[in-house]
CSV table of C-alpha atoms in Angstrom, one decimal:
chain,number,residue,atom,x,y,z
A,1,MET,CA,34.8,18.6,-24.9
A,2,GLN,CA,32.1,15.9,-25.2
A,3,ASP,CA,34.6,13.2,-26.0
A,4,ILE,CA,36.4,14.2,-23.1
A,5,LEU,CA,33.6,14.0,-20.7
A,6,GLN,CA,32.6,10.6,-22.1
A,7,LEU,CA,36.2,9.1,-21.9
A,8,VAL,CA,36.4,10.4,-18.3
A,9,TYR,CA,33.0,8.9,-17.5
A,10,MET,CA,34.2,5.5,-18.9
A,11,LYS,CA,37.4,5.6,-16.9
A,12,LYS,CA,35.4,6.3,-13.9
A,13,ILE,CA,33.3,3.4,-14.5
A,14,ILE,CA,36.3,1.0,-15.2
A,15,PHE,CA,37.6,2.2,-11.9
A,16,PHE,CA,34.6,1.5,-9.8
A,17,THR,CA,33.7,-1.8,-11.6
A,18,PHE,CA,36.3,-3.7,-10.0
A,19,SER,CA,35.3,-2.8,-6.5
A,20,ILE,CA,31.8,-3.5,-7.3
A,21,LEU,CA,32.6,-6.8,-8.6
A,22,LEU,CA,34.3,-7.8,-5.0
A,23,SER,CA,31.0,-6.3,-3.4
A,24,ASN,CA,28.8,-8.7,-5.8
A,25,THR,CA,31.0,-11.8,-4.8
A,26,LEU,CA,30.3,-11.0,-1.1
A,27,PHE,CA,26.7,-9.8,-1.3
A,28,GLY,CA,25.3,-10.2,-4.9
A,29,GLN,CA,24.1,-13.8,-4.5
A,30,SER,CA,21.5,-13.0,-1.8
A,31,ASP,CA,19.1,-11.5,-4.2
A,32,SER,CA,19.8,-13.3,-7.7
A,33,VAL,CA,17.8,-12.5,-10.7
A,34,LEU,CA,14.8,-15.3,-11.0
A,35,PHE,CA,13.1,-13.7,-14.0
A,36,GLU,CA,13.9,-11.5,-16.9
A,37,ILE,CA,10.8,-10.3,-18.7
A,38,HIS,CA,10.2,-7.9,-21.5
A,39,TYR,CA,6.8,-6.3,-22.1
A,40,LYS,CA,5.5,-4.2,-24.9
A,41,ILE,CA,3.4,-1.2,-23.7
A,42,THR,CA,0.9,0.3,-25.9
A,43,GLN,CA,-1.2,3.3,-25.0
A,44,SER,CA,-4.0,4.2,-27.4
A,45,GLY,CA,-4.5,7.6,-28.6
A,46,LEU,CA,-7.1,10.0,-27.0
A,47,THR,CA,-9.0,9.9,-30.3
A,48,THR,CA,-9.3,7.5,-33.2
A,49,LYS,CA,-7.0,9.6,-35.2
A,50,ASP,CA,-4.2,9.6,-32.9
A,51,LEU,CA,-1.6,6.9,-33.3
A,52,PRO,CA,-0.9,4.6,-30.3
A,53,THR,CA,2.3,5.1,-28.4
A,54,ILE,CA,4.4,2.0,-28.2
A,55,ARG,CA,7.4,1.3,-25.8
A,56,ASN,CA,9.2,-1.6,-24.3
A,57,SER,CA,9.9,-2.4,-20.8
A,58,MET,CA,12.3,-4.9,-19.0
A,59,VAL,CA,11.4,-6.1,-15.8
A,60,LEU,CA,13.8,-8.2,-13.6
A,61,ILE,CA,12.4,-10.1,-10.5
A,62,SER,CA,14.4,-11.5,-7.4
A,63,LYS,CA,13.1,-13.0,-4.1
A,64,ASN,CA,13.0,-9.5,-2.4
A,65,HIS,CA,13.1,-6.9,-5.2
A,66,SER,CA,12.2,-6.0,-8.6
A,67,LEU,CA,13.6,-3.7,-11.3
A,68,GLU,CA,12.1,-2.0,-14.2
A,69,LYS,CA,14.1,-0.6,-17.0
A,70,ASP,CA,13.3,1.4,-20.2
A,71,LEU,CA,14.3,-1.4,-22.7
A,72,ASP,CA,14.4,0.7,-25.8
A,73,ARG,CA,16.7,3.2,-24.0
A,74,PHE,CA,18.6,0.5,-22.4
A,75,LYS,CA,19.4,-1.0,-26.0
A,76,ALA,CA,20.4,2.3,-27.2
A,77,ASP,CA,22.8,3.1,-24.3
A,78,THR,CA,24.2,-0.2,-24.5
A,79,SER,CA,25.2,0.4,-28.1
A,80,TYR,CA,26.4,4.1,-27.1
A,81,ALA,CA,28.5,2.3,-24.4
A,82,MET,CA,29.9,-0.4,-26.2
A,83,LYS,CA,31.3,2.4,-29.0
A,84,TYR,CA,33.1,4.2,-26.1
A,85,ALA,CA,34.3,1.2,-24.4
A,86,GLU,CA,35.9,-0.2,-27.7
A,87,LYS,CA,37.6,3.3,-28.2
A,88,PHE,CA,38.8,3.3,-24.6
A,89,PHE,CA,40.3,-0.3,-24.6
A,90,LYS,CA,42.0,0.1,-28.1
A,91,ALA,CA,43.7,3.2,-26.6
A,92,ASN,CA,44.4,1.6,-23.3
A,93,PRO,CA,45.4,-2.2,-24.1
A,94,ASN,CA,46.3,-4.8,-21.4
A,95,PRO,CA,49.9,-5.2,-20.3
A,96,ASN,CA,50.1,-8.3,-22.4
A,97,GLY,CA,48.9,-6.3,-25.4
A,98,GLU,CA,45.7,-7.8,-25.9
A,99,ILE,CA,42.5,-5.7,-26.1
A,100,SER,CA,40.1,-6.2,-23.2
A,101,ASP,CA,37.0,-8.3,-23.5
A,102,VAL,CA,34.7,-5.3,-24.1
A,103,GLN,CA,31.4,-7.5,-24.2
A,104,ASN,CA,32.5,-8.9,-20.6
A,105,PHE,CA,33.3,-5.4,-19.3
A,106,LEU,CA,30.0,-4.0,-20.7
A,107,SER,CA,28.1,-6.9,-19.0
A,108,GLU,CA,29.5,-6.1,-15.6
A,109,THR,CA,29.1,-2.4,-16.2
A,110,MET,CA,25.5,-2.5,-17.3
A,111,ASN,CA,24.8,-5.0,-14.4
A,112,ASN,CA,26.3,-2.7,-11.7
A,113,TYR,CA,25.3,0.6,-13.0
A,114,GLY,CA,22.9,0.7,-15.9
A,115,LEU,CA,23.2,3.8,-18.1
A,116,ASP,CA,19.5,4.1,-18.4
A,117,ARG,CA,16.5,5.3,-16.3
A,118,GLN,CA,15.5,2.4,-13.9
A,119,ILE,CA,12.9,2.0,-11.2
A,120,PHE,CA,14.0,-0.3,-8.2
A,121,PHE,CA,11.0,-1.8,-6.1
A,122,ASP,CA,11.8,-3.0,-2.4
A,123,TYR,CA,8.8,-4.7,-1.2
A,124,GLU,CA,10.0,-5.0,2.4
A,125,LYS,CA,10.0,-1.1,2.8
A,126,LYS,CA,6.8,-0.9,0.5
A,127,LYS,CA,8.5,1.7,-1.6
A,128,TYR,CA,10.2,2.3,-4.9
A,129,LEU,CA,13.1,4.3,-6.0
A,130,TYR,CA,13.3,6.0,-9.5
A,131,PHE,CA,17.1,6.1,-10.4
A,132,ARG,CA,18.7,8.3,-13.1
A,133,LYS,CA,22.4,8.0,-13.9
A,134,MET,CA,23.6,11.5,-15.0
A,135,PHE,CA,27.4,11.2,-14.7
A,136,GLN,CA,26.4,9.9,-10.9
A,137,ALA,CA,23.2,8.3,-9.8
A,138,TYR,CA,20.3,10.2,-8.4
A,139,SER,CA,17.0,8.8,-7.2
A,140,TYR,CA,13.8,9.6,-5.4
A,141,GLU,CA,11.5,7.5,-3.3
A,142,VAL,CA,7.6,6.9,-3.9
A,143,THR,CA,5.3,4.7,-1.6
A,144,LEU,CA,4.0,1.6,-3.4
A,145,PRO,CA,0.4,1.5,-4.2
A,146,LYS,CA,-1.7,-1.4,-2.7
A,147,TYR,CA,-4.0,-3.4,-5.0
A,148,LYS,CA,-7.4,-5.3,-4.2
A,149,TRP,CA,-8.0,-7.9,-6.5
A,150,LYS,CA,-11.0,-10.0,-7.5
A,151,LEU,CA,-10.2,-13.3,-9.2
A,152,VAL,CA,-12.5,-14.1,-12.2
A,153,ASP,CA,-13.3,-17.6,-13.1
A,154,SER,CA,-11.9,-17.3,-16.9
A,155,THR,CA,-9.1,-18.8,-18.6
A,156,GLN,CA,-7.1,-17.9,-22.0
A,157,ILE,CA,-4.1,-18.7,-23.9
A,158,ILE,CA,-2.2,-15.7,-24.4
A,159,ALA,CA,1.3,-15.8,-26.0
A,160,GLY,CA,1.5,-19.4,-25.4
A,161,TYR,CA,0.8,-19.2,-21.8
A,162,GLU,CA,-2.4,-20.5,-20.0
A,163,CYS,CA,-3.6,-17.5,-18.1
A,164,LYS,CA,-6.4,-16.7,-15.6
A,165,LYS,CA,-8.1,-13.3,-15.1
A,166,ALA,CA,-8.2,-10.9,-12.2
A,167,LEU,CA,-9.7,-7.5,-11.8
A,168,GLY,CA,-7.9,-4.9,-9.6
A,169,THR,CA,-8.0,-1.5,-8.1
A,170,SER,CA,-5.0,0.3,-6.7
A,171,SER,CA,-5.0,2.7,-3.7
A,172,SER,CA,-3.8,5.4,-6.1
A,173,GLY,CA,-6.9,4.8,-8.2
A,174,TYR,CA,-5.8,2.7,-11.3
A,175,GLU,CA,-8.1,0.1,-12.4
A,176,LEU,CA,-6.5,-2.9,-14.1
A,177,SER,CA,-7.8,-6.0,-15.9
A,178,VAL,CA,-5.0,-8.6,-15.7
A,179,TRP,CA,-4.4,-11.9,-17.1
A,180,TYR,CA,-1.7,-13.8,-15.0
A,181,CYS,CA,0.1,-17.3,-15.5
A,182,ASP,CA,0.1,-19.3,-12.1
A,183,ALA,CA,2.7,-21.7,-13.5
A,184,TYR,CA,5.3,-19.1,-12.7
A,185,HIS,CA,5.3,-18.3,-8.9
A,186,THR,CA,6.3,-14.6,-8.3
A,187,THR,CA,4.6,-12.2,-5.7
A,188,TYR,CA,5.9,-9.1,-7.5
A,189,ASN,CA,5.1,-8.1,-11.2
A,190,ILE,CA,5.4,-4.9,-13.6
A,191,LEU,CA,4.8,-1.6,-12.0
A,192,GLY,CA,5.4,-3.0,-8.5
A,193,ILE,CA,1.8,-5.0,-8.8
A,194,GLY,CA,1.8,-7.3,-5.8
A,195,ASN,CA,-0.5,-9.9,-4.3
A,196,LEU,CA,-1.2,-12.0,-7.6
A,197,PRO,CA,-0.9,-15.7,-7.5
A,198,GLY,CA,1.3,-15.7,-10.7
A,199,LEU,CA,3.2,-13.8,-13.3
A,200,ILE,CA,1.4,-11.0,-15.3
A,201,VAL,CA,1.2,-12.0,-19.0
A,202,LYS,CA,-1.2,-9.2,-20.1
A,203,ALA,CA,-2.7,-6.3,-18.3
A,204,VAL,CA,-4.8,-3.3,-19.3
A,205,GLU,CA,-5.1,0.0,-17.2
A,206,LEU,CA,-8.5,0.9,-17.9
A,207,LYS,CA,-8.5,4.6,-17.3
A,208,SER,CA,-5.5,5.5,-19.5
A,209,ASN,CA,-6.2,2.4,-21.9
A,210,THR,CA,-2.7,1.3,-21.6
A,211,THR,CA,-1.9,-2.3,-22.5
A,212,PHE,CA,1.1,-4.4,-21.2
A,213,GLU,CA,1.9,-7.6,-23.1
A,214,ILE,CA,4.7,-10.1,-22.5
A,215,THR,CA,7.1,-10.4,-25.4
A,216,HIS,CA,9.9,-12.5,-23.7
A,217,LEU,CA,10.2,-14.5,-20.6
A,218,GLN,CA,13.7,-15.8,-19.5
A,219,ILE,CA,14.5,-18.0,-16.2
A,220,GLY,CA,17.4,-16.1,-14.6
A,221,SER,CA,19.3,-13.5,-16.7
A,222,LYS,CA,22.4,-13.8,-18.6
A,223,LEU,CA,23.5,-10.0,-18.2
A,224,PHE,CA,22.0,-8.9,-14.8
A,225,LYS,CA,23.2,-11.1,-11.8
A,226,SER,CA,21.6,-9.4,-8.8
A,227,LEU,CA,19.2,-6.9,-8.0
A,228,MET,CA,21.0,-5.3,-4.9
A,229,PRO,CA,20.3,-1.6,-4.2
A,230,LYS,CA,22.7,1.0,-6.0
A,231,LYS,CA,24.1,3.8,-4.2
A,232,SER,CA,22.6,7.2,-5.2
A,233,ILE,CA,22.0,10.7,-4.3
A,234,LEU,CA,18.6,10.8,-2.6
A,235,THR,CA,16.4,13.8,-4.1
A,236,THR,CA,12.8,14.6,-4.6
A,237,LYS,CA,10.5,14.0,-7.7
A,238,ALA,CA,10.6,17.8,-8.2
A,239,GLU,CA,14.2,18.0,-7.8
A,240,MET,CA,14.9,15.1,-10.2
A,241,THR,CA,12.8,16.6,-13.0
A,242,LYS,CA,14.7,20.0,-12.6
A,243,LEU,CA,18.0,17.8,-12.8
A,244,GLU,CA,16.8,15.9,-15.9
A,245,GLN,CA,16.0,19.2,-17.7
A,246,GLU,CA,19.5,20.7,-17.0
A,247,PHE,CA,21.2,17.5,-18.1
A,248,ALA,CA,19.0,17.4,-21.2
A,249,LYS,CA,19.9,21.1,-22.0
A,250,ASP,CA,23.7,21.1,-21.6
A,251,ARG,CA,25.7,17.9,-20.2
A,252,ASN,CA,28.9,19.9,-20.1
A,253,GLN,CA,27.3,22.6,-18.0
A,254,PHE,CA,25.6,20.1,-15.8
A,255,PHE,CA,28.9,18.4,-15.1
A,256,LYS,CA,30.3,21.8,-14.0
A,257,ASP,CA,27.3,22.5,-11.8
A,258,HIS,CA,27.0,19.0,-10.5
A,259,PRO,CA,30.8,17.7,-10.4
A,260,VAL,CA,31.5,14.0,-9.5
A,261,GLN,CA,33.9,13.7,-6.5
A,262,GLY,CA,37.4,13.0,-7.3
A,263,VAL,CA,36.9,13.7,-11.2
A,264,THR,CA,38.0,16.8,-13.0
A,265,ILE,CA,38.1,17.5,-16.6
A,266,THR,CA,40.3,19.7,-19.0
A,267,GLY,CA,39.8,21.2,-22.3
A,268,ASN,CA,37.6,24.0,-23.6
């Protein structure tokens, strides 16, 4: 049953990829990716005996938007999607007998859909959307916090970048100590942090003792072409939590309870 669901899902992705590619040709160039940045995020334990929690995040920045993805989950989902894409294309070769370019297909699929959790920041609307793909895309909207900054007369070389220091407080109560590099001009940063004169290389959220450190910086992106908003079912944060719990508990039952329009499944 699970294999049937996955193959149905892959077929649905393949069908819609071609229409999305046309859409990208017409509209995608208006918001192309300027930077792809990877961060290591470390949250220290509450006591000295607790081990720190470490995760990795990917931030894509364009002129009007930014997008944040769980990098660890993205890599796992990419590997997972590759497995099923290869299985599908071997079973469904091109008319000329050749097996389709799985890597190219996967690139387009991940660019347009993403099989992971992601946060889309819209700075004109001053809001962000949290997206989750559970057979179809769901999202909820949150107002971006505002930051007040105090620039500090201090410089330091971090990860090979010459950085300047700033201290900030957000409207939601976060306190940040930030090192930024003004050689890279971007208004937007990780977590939707704005109004800094450069790219965040390192940041510490003081209350939670969480550290963000840059591990990779790339001009443009080989995989992601644009940050145009994706279509999704708009819900609330509370409803999203409920949906995620249902999805984690039983994906087959979730599919029955929240069917994808135009898609049916057979089997036990």
